[in-house]
Coordinates of N, CA and C in Angstrom, one line a residue:
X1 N 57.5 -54.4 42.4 CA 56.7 -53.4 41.8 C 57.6 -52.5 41.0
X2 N 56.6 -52.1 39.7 CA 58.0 -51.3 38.5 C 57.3 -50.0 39.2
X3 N 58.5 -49.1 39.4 CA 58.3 -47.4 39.8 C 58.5 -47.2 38.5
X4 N 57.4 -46.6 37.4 CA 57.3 -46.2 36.3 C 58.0 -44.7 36.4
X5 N 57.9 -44.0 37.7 CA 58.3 -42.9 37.8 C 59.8 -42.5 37.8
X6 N 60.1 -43.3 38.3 CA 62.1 -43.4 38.6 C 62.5 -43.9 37.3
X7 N 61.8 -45.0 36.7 CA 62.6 -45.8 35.3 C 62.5 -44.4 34.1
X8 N 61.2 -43.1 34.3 CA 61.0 -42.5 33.6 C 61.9 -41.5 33.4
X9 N 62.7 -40.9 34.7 CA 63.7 -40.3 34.8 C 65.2 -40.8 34.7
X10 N 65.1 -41.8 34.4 CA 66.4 -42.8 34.1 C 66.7 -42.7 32.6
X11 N 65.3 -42.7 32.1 CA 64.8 -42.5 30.7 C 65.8 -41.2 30.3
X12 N 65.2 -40.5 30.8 CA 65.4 -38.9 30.6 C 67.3 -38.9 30.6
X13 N 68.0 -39.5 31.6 CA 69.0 -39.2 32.0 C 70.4 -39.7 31.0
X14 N 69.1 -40.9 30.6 CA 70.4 -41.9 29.6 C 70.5 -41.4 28.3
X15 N 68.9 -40.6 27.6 CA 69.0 -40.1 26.4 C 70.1 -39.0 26.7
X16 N 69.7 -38.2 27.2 CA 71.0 -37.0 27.6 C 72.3 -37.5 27.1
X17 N 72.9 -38.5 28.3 CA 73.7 -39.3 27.7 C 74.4 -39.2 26.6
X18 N 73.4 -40.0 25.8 CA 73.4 -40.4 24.3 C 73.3 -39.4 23.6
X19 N 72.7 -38.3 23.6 CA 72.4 -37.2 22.9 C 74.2 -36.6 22.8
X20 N 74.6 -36.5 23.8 CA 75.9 -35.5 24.4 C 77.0 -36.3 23.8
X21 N 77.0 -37.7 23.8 CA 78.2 -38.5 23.4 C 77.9 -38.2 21.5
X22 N 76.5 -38.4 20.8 CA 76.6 -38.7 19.6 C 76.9 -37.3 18.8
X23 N 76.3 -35.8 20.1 CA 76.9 -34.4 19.5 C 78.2 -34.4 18.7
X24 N 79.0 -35.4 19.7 CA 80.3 -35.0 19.2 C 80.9 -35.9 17.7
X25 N 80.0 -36.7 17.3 CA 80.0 -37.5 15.8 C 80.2 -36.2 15.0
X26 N 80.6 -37.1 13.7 CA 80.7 -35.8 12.3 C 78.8 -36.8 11.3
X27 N 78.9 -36.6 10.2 CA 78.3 -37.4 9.4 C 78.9 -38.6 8.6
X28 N 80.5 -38.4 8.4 CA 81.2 -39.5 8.5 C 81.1 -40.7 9.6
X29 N 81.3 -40.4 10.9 CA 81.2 -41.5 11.7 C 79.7 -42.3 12.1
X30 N 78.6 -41.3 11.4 CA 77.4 -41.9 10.8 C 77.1 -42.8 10.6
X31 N 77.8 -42.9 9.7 CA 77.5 -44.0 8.5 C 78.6 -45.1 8.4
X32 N 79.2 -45.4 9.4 CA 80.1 -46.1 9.9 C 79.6 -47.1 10.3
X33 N 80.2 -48.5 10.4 CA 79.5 -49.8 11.0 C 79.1 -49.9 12.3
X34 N 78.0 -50.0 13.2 CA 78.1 -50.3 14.8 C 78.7 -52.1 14.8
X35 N 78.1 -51.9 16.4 CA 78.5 -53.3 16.6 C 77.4 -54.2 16.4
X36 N 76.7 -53.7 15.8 CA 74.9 -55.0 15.3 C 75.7 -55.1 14.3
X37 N 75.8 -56.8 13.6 CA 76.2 -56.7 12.4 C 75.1 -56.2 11.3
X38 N 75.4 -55.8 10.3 CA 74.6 -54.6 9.2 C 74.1 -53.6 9.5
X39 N 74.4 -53.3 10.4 CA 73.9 -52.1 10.8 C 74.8 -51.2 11.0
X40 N 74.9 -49.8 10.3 CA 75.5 -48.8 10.7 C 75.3 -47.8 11.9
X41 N 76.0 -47.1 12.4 CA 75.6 -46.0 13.1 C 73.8 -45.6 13.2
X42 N 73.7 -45.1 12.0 CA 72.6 -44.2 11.7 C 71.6 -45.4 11.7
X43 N 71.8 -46.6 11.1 CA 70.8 -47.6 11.9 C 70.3 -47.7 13.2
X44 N 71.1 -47.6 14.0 CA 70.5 -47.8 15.2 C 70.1 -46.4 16.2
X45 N 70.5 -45.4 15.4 CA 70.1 -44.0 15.9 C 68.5 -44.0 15.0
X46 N 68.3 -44.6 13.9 CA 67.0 -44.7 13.6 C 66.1 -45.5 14.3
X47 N 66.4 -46.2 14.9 CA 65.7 -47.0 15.5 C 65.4 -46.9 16.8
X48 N 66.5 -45.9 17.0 CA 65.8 -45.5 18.8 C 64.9 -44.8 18.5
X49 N 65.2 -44.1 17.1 CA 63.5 -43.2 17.2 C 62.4 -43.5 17.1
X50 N 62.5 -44.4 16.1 CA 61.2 -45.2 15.6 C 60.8 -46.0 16.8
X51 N 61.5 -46.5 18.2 CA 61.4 -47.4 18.4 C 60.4 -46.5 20.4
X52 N 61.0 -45.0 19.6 CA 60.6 -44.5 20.7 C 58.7 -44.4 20.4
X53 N 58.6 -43.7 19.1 CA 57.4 -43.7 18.3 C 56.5 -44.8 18.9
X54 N 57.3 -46.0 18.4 CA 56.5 -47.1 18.9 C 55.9 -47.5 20.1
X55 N 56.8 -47.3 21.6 CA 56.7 -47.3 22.5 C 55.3 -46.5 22.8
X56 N 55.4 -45.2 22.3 CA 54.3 -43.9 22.6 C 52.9 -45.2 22.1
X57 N 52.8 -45.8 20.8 CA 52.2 -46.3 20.5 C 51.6 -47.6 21.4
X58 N 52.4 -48.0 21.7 CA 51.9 -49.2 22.7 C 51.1 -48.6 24.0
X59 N 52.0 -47.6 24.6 CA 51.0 -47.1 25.9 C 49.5 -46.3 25.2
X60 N 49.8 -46.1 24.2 CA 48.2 -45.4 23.7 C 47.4 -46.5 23.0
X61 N 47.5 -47.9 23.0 CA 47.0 -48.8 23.3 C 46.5 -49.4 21.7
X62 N 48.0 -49.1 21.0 CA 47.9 -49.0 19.0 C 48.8 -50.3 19.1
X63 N 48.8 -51.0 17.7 CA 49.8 -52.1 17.3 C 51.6 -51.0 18.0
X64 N 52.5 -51.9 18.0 CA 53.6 -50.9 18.1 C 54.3 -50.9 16.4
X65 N 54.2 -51.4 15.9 CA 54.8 -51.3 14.8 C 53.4 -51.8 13.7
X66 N 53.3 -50.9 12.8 CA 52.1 -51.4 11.4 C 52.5 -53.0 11.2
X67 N 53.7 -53.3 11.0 CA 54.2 -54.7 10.7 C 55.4 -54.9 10.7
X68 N 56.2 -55.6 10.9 CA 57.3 -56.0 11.0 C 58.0 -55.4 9.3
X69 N 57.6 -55.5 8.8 CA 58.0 -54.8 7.4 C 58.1 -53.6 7.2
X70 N 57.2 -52.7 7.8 CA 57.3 -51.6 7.8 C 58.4 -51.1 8.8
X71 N 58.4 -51.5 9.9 CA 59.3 -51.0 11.1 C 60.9 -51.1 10.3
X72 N 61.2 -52.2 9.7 CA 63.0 -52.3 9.3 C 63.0 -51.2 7.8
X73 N 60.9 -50.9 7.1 CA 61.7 -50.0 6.1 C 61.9 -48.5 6.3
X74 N 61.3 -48.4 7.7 CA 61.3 -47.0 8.4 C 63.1 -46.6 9.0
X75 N 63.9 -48.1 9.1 CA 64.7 -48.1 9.7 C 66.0 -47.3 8.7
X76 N 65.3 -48.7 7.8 CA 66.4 -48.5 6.5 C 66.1 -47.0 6.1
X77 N 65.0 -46.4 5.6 CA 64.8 -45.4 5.3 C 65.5 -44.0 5.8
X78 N 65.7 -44.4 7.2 CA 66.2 -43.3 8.2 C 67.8 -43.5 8.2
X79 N 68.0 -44.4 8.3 CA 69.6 -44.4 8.7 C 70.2 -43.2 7.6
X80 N 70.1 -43.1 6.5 CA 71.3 -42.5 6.0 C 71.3 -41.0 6.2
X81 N 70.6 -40.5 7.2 CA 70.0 -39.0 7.1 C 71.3 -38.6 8.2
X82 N 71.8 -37.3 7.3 CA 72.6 -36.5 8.2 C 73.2 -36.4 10.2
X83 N 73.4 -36.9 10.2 CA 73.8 -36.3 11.8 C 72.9 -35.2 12.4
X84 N 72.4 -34.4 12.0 CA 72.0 -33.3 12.4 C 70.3 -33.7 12.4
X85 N 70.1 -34.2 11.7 CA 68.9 -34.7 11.3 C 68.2 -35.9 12.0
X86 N 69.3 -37.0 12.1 CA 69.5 -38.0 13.0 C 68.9 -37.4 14.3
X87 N 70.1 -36.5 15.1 CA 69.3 -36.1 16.6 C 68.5 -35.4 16.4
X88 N 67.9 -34.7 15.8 CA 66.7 -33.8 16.1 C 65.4 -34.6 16.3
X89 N 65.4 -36.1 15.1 CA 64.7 -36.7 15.0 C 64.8 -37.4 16.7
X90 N 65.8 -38.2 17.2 CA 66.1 -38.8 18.2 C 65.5 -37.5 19.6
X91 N 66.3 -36.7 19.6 CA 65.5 -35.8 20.4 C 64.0 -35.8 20.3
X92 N 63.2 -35.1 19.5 CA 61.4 -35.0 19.1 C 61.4 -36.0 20.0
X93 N 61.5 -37.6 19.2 CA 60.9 -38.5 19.3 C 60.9 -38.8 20.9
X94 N 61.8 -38.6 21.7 CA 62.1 -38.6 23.1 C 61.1 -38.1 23.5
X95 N 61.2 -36.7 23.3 CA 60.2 -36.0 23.6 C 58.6 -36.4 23.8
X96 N 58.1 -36.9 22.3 CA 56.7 -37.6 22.3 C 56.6 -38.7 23.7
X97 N 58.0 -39.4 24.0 CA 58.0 -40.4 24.5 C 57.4 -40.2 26.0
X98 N 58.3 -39.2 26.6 CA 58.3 -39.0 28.0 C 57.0 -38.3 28.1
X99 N 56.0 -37.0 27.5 CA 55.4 -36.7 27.5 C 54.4 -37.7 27.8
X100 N 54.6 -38.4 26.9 CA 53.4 -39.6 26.8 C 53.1 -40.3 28.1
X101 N 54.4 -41.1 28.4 CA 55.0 -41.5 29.4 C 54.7 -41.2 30.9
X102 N 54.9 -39.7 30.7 CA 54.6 -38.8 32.3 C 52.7 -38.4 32.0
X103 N 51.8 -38.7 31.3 CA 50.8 -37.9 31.5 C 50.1 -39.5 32.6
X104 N 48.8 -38.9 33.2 CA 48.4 -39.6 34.2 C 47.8 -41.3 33.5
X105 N 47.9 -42.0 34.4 CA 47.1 -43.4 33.5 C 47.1 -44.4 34.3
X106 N 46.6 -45.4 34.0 CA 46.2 -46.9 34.9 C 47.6 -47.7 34.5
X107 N 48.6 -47.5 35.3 CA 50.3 -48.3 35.1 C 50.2 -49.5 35.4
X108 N 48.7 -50.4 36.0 CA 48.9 -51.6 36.2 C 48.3 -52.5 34.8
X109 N 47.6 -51.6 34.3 CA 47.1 -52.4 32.9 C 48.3 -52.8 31.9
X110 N 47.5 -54.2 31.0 CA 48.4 -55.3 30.5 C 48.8 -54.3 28.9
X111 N 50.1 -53.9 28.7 CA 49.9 -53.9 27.2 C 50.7 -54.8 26.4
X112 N 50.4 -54.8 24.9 CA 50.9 -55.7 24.2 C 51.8 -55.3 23.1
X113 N 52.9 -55.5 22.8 CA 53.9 -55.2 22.1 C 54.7 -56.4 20.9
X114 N 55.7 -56.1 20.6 CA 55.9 -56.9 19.4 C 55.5 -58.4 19.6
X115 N 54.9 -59.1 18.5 CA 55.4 -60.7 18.4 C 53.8 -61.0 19.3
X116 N 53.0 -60.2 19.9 CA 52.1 -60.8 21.0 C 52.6 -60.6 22.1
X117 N 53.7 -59.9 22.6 CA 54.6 -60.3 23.6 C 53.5 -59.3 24.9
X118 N 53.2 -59.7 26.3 CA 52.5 -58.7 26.9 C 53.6 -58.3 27.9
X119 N 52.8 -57.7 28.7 CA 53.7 -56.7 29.9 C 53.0 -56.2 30.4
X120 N 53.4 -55.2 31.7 CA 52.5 -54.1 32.6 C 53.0 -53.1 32.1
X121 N 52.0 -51.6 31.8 CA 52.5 -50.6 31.3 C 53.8 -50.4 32.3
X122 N 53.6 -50.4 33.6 CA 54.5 -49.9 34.6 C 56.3 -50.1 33.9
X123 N 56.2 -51.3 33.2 CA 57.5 -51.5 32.8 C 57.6 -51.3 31.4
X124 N 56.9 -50.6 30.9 CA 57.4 -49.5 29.7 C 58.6 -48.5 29.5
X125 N 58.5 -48.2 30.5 CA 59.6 -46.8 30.6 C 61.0 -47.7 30.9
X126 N 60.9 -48.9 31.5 CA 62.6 -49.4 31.5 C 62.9 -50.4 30.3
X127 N 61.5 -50.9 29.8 CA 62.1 -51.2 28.5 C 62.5 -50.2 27.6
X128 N 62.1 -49.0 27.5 CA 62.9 -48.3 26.6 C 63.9 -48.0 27.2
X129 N 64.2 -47.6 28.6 CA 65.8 -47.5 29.7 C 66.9 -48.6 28.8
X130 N 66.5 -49.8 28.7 CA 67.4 -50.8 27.9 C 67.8 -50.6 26.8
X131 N 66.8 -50.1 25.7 CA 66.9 -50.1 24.2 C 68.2 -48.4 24.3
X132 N 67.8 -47.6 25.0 CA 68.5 -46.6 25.1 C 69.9 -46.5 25.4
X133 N 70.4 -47.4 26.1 CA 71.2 -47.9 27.5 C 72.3 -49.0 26.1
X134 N 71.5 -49.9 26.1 CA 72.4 -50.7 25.4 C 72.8 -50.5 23.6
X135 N 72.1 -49.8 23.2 CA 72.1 -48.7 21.7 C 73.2 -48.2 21.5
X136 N 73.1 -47.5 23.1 CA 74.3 -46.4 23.0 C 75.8 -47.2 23.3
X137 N 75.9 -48.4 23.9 CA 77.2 -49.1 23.5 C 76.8 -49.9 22.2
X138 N 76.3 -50.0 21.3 CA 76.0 -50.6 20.4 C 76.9 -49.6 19.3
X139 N 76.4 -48.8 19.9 CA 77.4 -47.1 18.4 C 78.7 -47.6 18.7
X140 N 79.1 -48.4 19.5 CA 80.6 -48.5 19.5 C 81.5 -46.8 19.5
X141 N 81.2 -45.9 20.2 CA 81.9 -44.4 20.6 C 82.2 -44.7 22.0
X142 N 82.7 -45.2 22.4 CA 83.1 -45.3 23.9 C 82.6 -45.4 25.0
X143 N 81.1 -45.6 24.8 CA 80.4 -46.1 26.3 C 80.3 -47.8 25.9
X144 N 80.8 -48.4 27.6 CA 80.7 -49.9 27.2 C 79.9 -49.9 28.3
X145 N 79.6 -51.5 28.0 CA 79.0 -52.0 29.4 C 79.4 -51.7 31.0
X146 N 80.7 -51.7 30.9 CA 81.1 -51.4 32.2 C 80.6 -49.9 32.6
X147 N 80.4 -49.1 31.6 CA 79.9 -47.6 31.7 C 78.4 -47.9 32.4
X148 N 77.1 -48.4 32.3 CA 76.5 -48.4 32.4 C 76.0 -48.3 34.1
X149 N 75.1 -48.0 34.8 CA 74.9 -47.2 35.9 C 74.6 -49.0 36.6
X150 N 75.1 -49.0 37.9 CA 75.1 -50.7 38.4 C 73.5 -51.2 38.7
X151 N 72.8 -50.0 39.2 CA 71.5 -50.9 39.4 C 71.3 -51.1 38.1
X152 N 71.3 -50.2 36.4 CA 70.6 -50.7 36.1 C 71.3 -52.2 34.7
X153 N 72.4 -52.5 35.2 CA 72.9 -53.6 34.8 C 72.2 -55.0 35.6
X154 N 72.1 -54.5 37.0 CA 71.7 -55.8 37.9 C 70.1 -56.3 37.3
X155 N 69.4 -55.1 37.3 CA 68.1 -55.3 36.4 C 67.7 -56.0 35.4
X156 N 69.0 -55.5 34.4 CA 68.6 -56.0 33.1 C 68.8 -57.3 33.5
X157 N 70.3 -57.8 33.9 CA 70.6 -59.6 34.4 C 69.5 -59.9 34.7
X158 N 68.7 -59.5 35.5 CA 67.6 -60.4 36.4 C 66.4 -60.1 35.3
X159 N 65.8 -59.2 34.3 CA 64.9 -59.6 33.6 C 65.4 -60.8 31.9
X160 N 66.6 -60.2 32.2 CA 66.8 -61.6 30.9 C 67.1 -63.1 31.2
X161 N 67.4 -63.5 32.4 CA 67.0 -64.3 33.5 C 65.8 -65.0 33.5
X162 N 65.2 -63.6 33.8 CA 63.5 -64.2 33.6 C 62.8 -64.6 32.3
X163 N 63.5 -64.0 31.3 CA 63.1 -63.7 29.8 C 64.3 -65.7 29.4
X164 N 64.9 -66.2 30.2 CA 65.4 -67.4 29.7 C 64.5 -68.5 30.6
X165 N 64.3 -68.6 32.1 CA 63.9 -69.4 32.8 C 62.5 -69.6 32.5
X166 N 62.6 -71.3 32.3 CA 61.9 -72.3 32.2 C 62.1 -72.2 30.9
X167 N 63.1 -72.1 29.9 CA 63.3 -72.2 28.5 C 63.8 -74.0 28.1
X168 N 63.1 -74.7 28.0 CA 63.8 -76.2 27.4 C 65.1 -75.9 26.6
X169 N 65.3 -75.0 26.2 CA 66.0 -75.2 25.5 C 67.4 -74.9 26.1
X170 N 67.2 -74.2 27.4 CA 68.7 -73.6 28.3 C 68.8 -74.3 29.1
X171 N 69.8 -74.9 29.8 CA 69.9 -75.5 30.7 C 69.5 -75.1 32.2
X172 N 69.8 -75.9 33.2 CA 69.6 -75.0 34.1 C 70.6 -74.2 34.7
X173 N 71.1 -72.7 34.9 CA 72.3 -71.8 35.2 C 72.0 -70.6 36.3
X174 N 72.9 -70.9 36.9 CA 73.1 -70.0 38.3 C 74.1 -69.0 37.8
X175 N 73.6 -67.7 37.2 CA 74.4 -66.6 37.6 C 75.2 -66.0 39.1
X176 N 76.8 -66.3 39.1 CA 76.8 -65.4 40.2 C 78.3 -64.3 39.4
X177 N 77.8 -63.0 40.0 CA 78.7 -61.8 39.6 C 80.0 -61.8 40.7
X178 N 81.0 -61.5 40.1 CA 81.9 -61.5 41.1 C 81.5 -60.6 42.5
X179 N 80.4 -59.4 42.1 CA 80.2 -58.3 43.4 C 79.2 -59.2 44.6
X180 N 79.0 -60.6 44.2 CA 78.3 -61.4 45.0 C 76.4 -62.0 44.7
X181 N 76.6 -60.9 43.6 CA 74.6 -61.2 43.4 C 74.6 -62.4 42.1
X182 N 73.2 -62.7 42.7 CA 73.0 -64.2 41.9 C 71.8 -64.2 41.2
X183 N 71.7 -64.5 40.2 CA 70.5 -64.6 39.2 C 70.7 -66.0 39.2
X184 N 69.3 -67.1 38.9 CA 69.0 -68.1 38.5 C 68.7 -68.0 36.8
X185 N 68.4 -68.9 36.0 CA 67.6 -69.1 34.8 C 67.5 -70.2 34.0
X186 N 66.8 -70.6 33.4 CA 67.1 -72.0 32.4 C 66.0 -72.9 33.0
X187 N 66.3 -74.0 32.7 CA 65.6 -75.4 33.1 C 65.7 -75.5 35.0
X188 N 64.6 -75.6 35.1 CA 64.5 -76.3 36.5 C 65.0 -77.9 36.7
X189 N 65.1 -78.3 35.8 CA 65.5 -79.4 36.2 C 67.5 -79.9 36.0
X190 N 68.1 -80.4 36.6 CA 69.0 -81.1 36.4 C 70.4 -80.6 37.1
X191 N 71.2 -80.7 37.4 CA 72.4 -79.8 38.6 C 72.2 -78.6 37.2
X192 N 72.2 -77.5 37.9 CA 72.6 -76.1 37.0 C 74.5 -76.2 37.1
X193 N 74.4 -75.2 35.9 CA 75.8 -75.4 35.3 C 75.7 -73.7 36.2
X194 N 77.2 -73.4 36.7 CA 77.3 -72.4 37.5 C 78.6 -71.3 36.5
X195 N 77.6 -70.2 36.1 CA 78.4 -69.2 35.6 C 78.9 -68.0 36.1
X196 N 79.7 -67.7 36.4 CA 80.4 -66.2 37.2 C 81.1 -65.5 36.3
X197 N 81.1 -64.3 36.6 CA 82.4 -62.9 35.9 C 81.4 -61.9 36.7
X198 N 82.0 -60.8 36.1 CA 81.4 -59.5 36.1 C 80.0 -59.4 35.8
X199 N 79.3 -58.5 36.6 CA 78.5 -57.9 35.9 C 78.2 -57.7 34.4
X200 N 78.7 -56.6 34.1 CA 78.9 -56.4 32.6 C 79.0 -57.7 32.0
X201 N 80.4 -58.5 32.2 CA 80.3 -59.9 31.5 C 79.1 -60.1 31.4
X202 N 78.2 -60.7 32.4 CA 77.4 -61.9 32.6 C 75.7 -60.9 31.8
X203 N 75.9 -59.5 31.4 CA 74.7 -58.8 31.1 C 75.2 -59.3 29.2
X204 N 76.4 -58.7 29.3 CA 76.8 -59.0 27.3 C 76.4 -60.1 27.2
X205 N 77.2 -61.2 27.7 CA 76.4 -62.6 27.6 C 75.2 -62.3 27.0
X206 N 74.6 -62.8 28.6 CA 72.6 -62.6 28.2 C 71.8 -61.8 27.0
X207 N 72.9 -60.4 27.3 CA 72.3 -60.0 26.0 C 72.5 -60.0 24.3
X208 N 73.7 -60.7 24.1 CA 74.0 -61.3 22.7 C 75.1 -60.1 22.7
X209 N 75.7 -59.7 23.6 CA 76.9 -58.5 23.0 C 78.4 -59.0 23.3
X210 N 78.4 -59.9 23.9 CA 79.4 -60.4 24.7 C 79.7 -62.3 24.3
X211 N 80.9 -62.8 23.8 CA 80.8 -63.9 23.8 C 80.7 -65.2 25.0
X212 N 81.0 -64.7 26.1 CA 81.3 -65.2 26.9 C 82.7 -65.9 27.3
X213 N 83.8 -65.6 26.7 CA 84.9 -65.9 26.9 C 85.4 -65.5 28.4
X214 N 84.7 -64.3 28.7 CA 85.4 -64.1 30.1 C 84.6 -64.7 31.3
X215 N 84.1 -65.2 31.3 CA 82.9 -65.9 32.2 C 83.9 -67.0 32.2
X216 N 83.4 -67.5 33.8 CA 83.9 -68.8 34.2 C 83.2 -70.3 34.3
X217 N 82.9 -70.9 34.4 CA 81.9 -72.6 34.3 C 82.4 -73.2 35.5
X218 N 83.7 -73.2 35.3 CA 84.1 -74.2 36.4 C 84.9 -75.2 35.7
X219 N 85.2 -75.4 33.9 CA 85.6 -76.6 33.2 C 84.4 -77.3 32.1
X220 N 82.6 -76.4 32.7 CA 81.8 -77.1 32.3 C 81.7 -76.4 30.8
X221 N 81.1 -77.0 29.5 CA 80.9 -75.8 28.3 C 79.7 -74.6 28.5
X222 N 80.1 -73.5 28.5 CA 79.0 -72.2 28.3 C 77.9 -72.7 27.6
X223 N 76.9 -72.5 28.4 CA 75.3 -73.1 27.5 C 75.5 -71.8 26.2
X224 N 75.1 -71.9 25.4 CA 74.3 -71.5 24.1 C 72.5 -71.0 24.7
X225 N 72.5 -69.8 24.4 CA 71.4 -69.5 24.6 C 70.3 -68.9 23.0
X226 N 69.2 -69.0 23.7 CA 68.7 -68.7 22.1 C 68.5 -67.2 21.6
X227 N 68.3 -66.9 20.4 CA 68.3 -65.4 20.4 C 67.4 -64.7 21.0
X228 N 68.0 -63.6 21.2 CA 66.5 -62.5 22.3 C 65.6 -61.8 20.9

């Protein structure tokens, strides 16, 4: 069961976070490259906003994005705006989010979000937990993976896990973390190929941040997974 209530104050705790680490930017380090390739700083600080917008939009039961066209020219359009302008927008938009977020509603009903993709509202609030969470090592300013809070690394492993398993196209793979926890994912069928490291490691992986060089096989080759 997703506690929409706890993921909501997680919400709350990570933007903080982020807010407090990007205070200390100039407008030079702005407009600086992240670690998305083409994307600068101010890209992906636009896109938490927008992306918070969108979120509010999905729980109020709207497209999340007009079109995929419009979303990257909202993107592009925003990135180059000031630092100061940047968070206030990021702040607001927070704002609209959690409000929205915390007012009363039926958390078991199905919504629907990019691509057709559906969900339970209940796990709204940790999908944005992620986009917030992993953004903020994305700015490349000093929070990495290993920074991030352990339950909610274990989480994310086990929904992108789920977000691979029964994929034809992955094999079958046994996550185990050195702290002892084990995620499955991939094809049911065939001996699974057995991958270990860290936490962190085995979340970069999964999530396209991390090459997997530090991860172990055993001698077997690292599956190739498809993009998220």
């Amino acid at each position: 069961m997703n506690d929409h209530v706890r993921d909501l104050a997680s919400v709350r705790e990570a933007t903080d976070r982020l807010l407090a680490a990007t205070d200390k930017l100039d407008n030079g380090a702005v407009t600086q490259p992240s670690r998305l390739p083409g994307w600068t700083r101010g890209h992906v600080l636009a896109h938490l906003a927008r992306n918070a917008d969108a979120v509010v939009n999905v729980l109020a039961g709207r497209p999340m994005y007009a079109s995929a066209e419009v979303r990257d020219a909202d993107i592009e359009r925003d990135a180059p705006r000031p630092l100061a302008v940047q968070l206030e927008d990021l702040r607001d938009s927070a704002v609209r989010f959690v409000e929205t977020a915390a007012a009363p509603a039926e958390w078991s009903r199905t919504v629907t979000l990019r691509n057709g993709v559906t969900d339970s509202a209940s796990r709204i609030p940790f999908r944005r937990l992620v986009e917030v969470e992993l953004h903020h090592v994305d700015l490349g300013i000093g929070y990495e993976l290993e920074d991030l809070p352990e339950e909610f690394t274990g989480r994310e492993i086990e929904f992108l896990a789920d977000r691979f398993a029964g994929n034809p196209g992955v094999p079958a793979i046994v996550l185990t973390a050195t702290d002892g926890r084990q995620w499955h994912t991939g094809s049911t069928e065939g001996d699974p190929v057995n991958v270990t490291g860290t936490a962190p490691d085995l979340l970069g992986w999964l999530a396209g941040r991390r090459d997997g060089a530090a991860l172990d096989t055993a001698g077997a080759p690292l599956p190739a997974l498809p993009p998220l």
